[in-house]
mmCIF file of C-alpha atoms and ligand atoms in Angstrom:
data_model
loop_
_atom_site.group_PDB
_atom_site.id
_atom_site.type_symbol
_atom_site.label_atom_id
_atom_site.label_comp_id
_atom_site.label_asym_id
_atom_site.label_seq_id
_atom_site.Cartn_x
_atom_site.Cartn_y
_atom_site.Cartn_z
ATOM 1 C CA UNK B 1 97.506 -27.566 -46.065
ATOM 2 C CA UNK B 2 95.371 -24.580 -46.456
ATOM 3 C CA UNK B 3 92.098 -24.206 -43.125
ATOM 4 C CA UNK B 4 89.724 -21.692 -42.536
ATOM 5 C CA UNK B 5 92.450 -19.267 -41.635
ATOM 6 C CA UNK B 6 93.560 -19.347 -45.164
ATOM 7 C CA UNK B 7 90.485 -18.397 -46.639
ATOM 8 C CA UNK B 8 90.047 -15.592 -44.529
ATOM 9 C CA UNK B 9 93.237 -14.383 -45.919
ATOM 10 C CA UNK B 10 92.211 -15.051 -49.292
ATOM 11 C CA UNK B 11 88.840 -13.534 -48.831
ATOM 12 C CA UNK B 12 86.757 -16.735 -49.692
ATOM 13 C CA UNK B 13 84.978 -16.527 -46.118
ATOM 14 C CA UNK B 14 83.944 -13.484 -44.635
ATOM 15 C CA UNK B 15 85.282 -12.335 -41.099
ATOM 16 C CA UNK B 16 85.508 -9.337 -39.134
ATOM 17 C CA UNK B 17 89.059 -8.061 -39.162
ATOM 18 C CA UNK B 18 90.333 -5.436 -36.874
ATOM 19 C CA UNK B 19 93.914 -4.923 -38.291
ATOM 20 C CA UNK B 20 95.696 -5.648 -41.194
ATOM 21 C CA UNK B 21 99.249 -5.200 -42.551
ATOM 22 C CA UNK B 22 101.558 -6.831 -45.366
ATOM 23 C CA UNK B 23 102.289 -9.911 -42.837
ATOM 24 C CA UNK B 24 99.301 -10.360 -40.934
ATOM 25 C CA UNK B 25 95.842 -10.060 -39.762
ATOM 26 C CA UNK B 26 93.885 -9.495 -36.925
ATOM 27 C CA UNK B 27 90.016 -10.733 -36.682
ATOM 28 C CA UNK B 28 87.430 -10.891 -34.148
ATOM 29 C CA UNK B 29 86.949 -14.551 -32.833
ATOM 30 C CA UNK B 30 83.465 -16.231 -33.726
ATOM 31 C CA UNK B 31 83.592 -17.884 -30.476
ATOM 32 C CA UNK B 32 84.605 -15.026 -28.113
ATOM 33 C CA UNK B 33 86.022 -16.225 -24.433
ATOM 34 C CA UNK B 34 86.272 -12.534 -23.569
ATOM 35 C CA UNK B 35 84.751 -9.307 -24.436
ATOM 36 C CA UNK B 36 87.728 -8.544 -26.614
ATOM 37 C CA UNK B 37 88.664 -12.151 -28.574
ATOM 38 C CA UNK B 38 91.057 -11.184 -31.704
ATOM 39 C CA UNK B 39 92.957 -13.527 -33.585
ATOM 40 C CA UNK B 40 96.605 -12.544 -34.838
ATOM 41 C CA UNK B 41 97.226 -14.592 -38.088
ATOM 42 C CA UNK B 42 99.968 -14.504 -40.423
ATOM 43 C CA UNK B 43 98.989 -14.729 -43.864
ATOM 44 C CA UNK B 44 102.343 -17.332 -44.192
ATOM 45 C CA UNK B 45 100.812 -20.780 -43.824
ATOM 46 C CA UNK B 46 102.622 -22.408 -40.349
ATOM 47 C CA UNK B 47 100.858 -25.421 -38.756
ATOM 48 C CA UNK B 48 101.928 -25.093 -35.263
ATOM 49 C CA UNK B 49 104.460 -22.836 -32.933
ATOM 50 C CA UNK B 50 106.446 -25.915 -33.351
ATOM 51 C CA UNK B 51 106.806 -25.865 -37.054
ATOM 52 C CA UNK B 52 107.971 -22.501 -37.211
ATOM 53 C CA UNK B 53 111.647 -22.397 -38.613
ATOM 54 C CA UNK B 54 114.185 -19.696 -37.427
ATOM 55 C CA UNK B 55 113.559 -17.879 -40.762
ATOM 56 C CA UNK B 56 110.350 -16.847 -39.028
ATOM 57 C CA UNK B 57 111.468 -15.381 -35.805
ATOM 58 C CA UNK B 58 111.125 -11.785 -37.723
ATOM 59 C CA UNK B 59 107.287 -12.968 -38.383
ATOM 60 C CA UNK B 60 106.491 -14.142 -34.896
ATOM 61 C CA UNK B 61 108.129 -11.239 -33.208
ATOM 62 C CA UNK B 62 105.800 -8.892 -35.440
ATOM 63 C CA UNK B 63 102.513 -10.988 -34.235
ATOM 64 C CA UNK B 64 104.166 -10.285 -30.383
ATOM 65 C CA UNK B 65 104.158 -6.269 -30.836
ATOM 66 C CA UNK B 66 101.198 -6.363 -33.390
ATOM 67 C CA UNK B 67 98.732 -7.542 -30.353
ATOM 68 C CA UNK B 68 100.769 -5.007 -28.270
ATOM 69 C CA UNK B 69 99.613 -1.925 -30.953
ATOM 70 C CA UNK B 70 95.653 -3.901 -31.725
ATOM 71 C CA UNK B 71 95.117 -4.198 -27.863
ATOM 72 C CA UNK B 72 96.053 0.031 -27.488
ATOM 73 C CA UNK B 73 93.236 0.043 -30.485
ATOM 74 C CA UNK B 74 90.823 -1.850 -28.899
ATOM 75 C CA UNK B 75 91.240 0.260 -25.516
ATOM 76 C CA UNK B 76 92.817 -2.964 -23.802
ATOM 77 C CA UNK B 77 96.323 -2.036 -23.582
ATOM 78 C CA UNK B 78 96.424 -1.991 -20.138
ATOM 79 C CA UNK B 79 95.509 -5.775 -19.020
ATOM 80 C CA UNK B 80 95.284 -8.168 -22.146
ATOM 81 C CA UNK B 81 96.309 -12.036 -22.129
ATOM 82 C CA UNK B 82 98.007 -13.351 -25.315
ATOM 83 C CA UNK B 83 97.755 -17.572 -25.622
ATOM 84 C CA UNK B 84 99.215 -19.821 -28.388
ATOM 85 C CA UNK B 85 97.560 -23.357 -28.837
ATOM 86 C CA UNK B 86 100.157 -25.843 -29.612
ATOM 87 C CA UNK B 87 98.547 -29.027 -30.805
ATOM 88 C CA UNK B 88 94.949 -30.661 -30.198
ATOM 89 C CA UNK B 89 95.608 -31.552 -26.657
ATOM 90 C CA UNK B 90 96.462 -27.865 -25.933
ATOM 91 C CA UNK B 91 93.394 -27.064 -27.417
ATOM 92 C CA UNK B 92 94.343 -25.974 -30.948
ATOM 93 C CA UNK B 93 91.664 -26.682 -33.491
ATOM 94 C CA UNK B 94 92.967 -24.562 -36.518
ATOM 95 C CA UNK B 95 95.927 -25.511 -37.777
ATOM 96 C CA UNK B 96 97.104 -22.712 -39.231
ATOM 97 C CA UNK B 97 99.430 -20.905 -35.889
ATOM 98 C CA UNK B 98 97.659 -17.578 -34.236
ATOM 99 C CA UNK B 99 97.730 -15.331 -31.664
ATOM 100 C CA UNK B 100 94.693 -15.249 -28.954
ATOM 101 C CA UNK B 101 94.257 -11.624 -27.987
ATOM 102 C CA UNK B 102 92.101 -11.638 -25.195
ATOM 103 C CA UNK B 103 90.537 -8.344 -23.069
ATOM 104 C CA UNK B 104 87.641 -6.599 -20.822
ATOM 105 C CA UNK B 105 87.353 -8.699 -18.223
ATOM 106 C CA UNK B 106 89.849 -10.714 -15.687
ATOM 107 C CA UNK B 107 91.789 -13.795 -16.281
ATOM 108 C CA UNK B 108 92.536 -16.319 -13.308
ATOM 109 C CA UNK B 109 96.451 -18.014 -12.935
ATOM 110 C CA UNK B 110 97.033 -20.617 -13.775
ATOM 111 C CA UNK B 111 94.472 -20.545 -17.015
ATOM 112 C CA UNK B 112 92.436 -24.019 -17.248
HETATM 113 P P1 LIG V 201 92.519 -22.651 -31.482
HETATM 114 O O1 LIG V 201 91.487 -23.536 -30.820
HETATM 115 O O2 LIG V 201 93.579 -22.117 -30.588
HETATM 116 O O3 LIG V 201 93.042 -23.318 -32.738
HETATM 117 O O4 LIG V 201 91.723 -21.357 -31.933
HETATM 118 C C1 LIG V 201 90.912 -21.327 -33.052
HETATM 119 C C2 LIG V 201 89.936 -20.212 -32.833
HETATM 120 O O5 LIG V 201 89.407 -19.855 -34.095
HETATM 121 C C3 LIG V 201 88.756 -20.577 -31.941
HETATM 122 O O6 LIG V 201 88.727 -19.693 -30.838
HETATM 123 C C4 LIG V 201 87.539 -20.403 -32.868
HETATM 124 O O7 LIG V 201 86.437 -19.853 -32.191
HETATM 125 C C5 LIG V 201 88.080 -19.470 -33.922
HETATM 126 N N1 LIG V 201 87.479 -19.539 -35.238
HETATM 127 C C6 LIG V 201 87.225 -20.650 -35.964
HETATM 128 N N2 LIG V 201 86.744 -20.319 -37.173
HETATM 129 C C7 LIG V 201 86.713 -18.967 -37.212
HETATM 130 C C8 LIG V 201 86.317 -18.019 -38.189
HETATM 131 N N3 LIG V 201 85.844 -18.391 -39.403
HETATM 132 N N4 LIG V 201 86.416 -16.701 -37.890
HETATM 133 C C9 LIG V 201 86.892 -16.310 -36.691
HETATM 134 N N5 LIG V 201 87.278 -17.153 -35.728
HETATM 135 C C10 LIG V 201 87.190 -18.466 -35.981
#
């Protein structure tokens, strides 16, 4: 099933995107929790982390060194935090699986 993600991709809502390539996209979060908030999303339609299928390892590895190459463009290479929300009580609230690139200021261990 198709969220706001995939219109992004599709171009039927507007967003601010950072990176693109032929697998995915990078776009500035509308609710930033940092002063750099992207979000890597693959323009393939998965749900969750959890309905990934080993056919996609290729396309989640690419999302792992894609935030590695957008955080050197956004100047936050040195000290970035990636997060994956995995289901509603994780905190997931699009249902379409992304990356949380997250930047410019510190983060606390464990997170909340
Ligand atoms: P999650 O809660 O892990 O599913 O993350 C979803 C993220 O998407 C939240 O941080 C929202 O602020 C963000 N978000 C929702 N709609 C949009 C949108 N149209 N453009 C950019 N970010 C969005």
């Amino acid at each position: 099933m198709t969220t706001i993600f995939g219109k992004v991709i599709r171009r039927e809502i507007p967003a601010d995107i950072v990176y693109e390539d032929e697998l995915c996209l990078a776009i500035r979060d509308v609710n930033p929790q940092a002063p750099v908030h992207v979000l890597l999303i693959p323009k393939q339609e998965i749900a969750r982390l959890v309905d990934a299928k080993p056919e996609d390892q290729a396309l989640l590895g690419h999302l792992m060194l894609t935030a590695g190459k957008v955080a050197q463009q956004l100047g936050i290479g040195d000290a970035f935090r990636l997060a994956i929300n995995n289901g509603a009580e994780a905190g997931q609230s699009v249902f379409h699986v992304h990356v949380h690139l997250l930047g410019g200021r510190p983060f606390r261990w464990p997170p909340g």
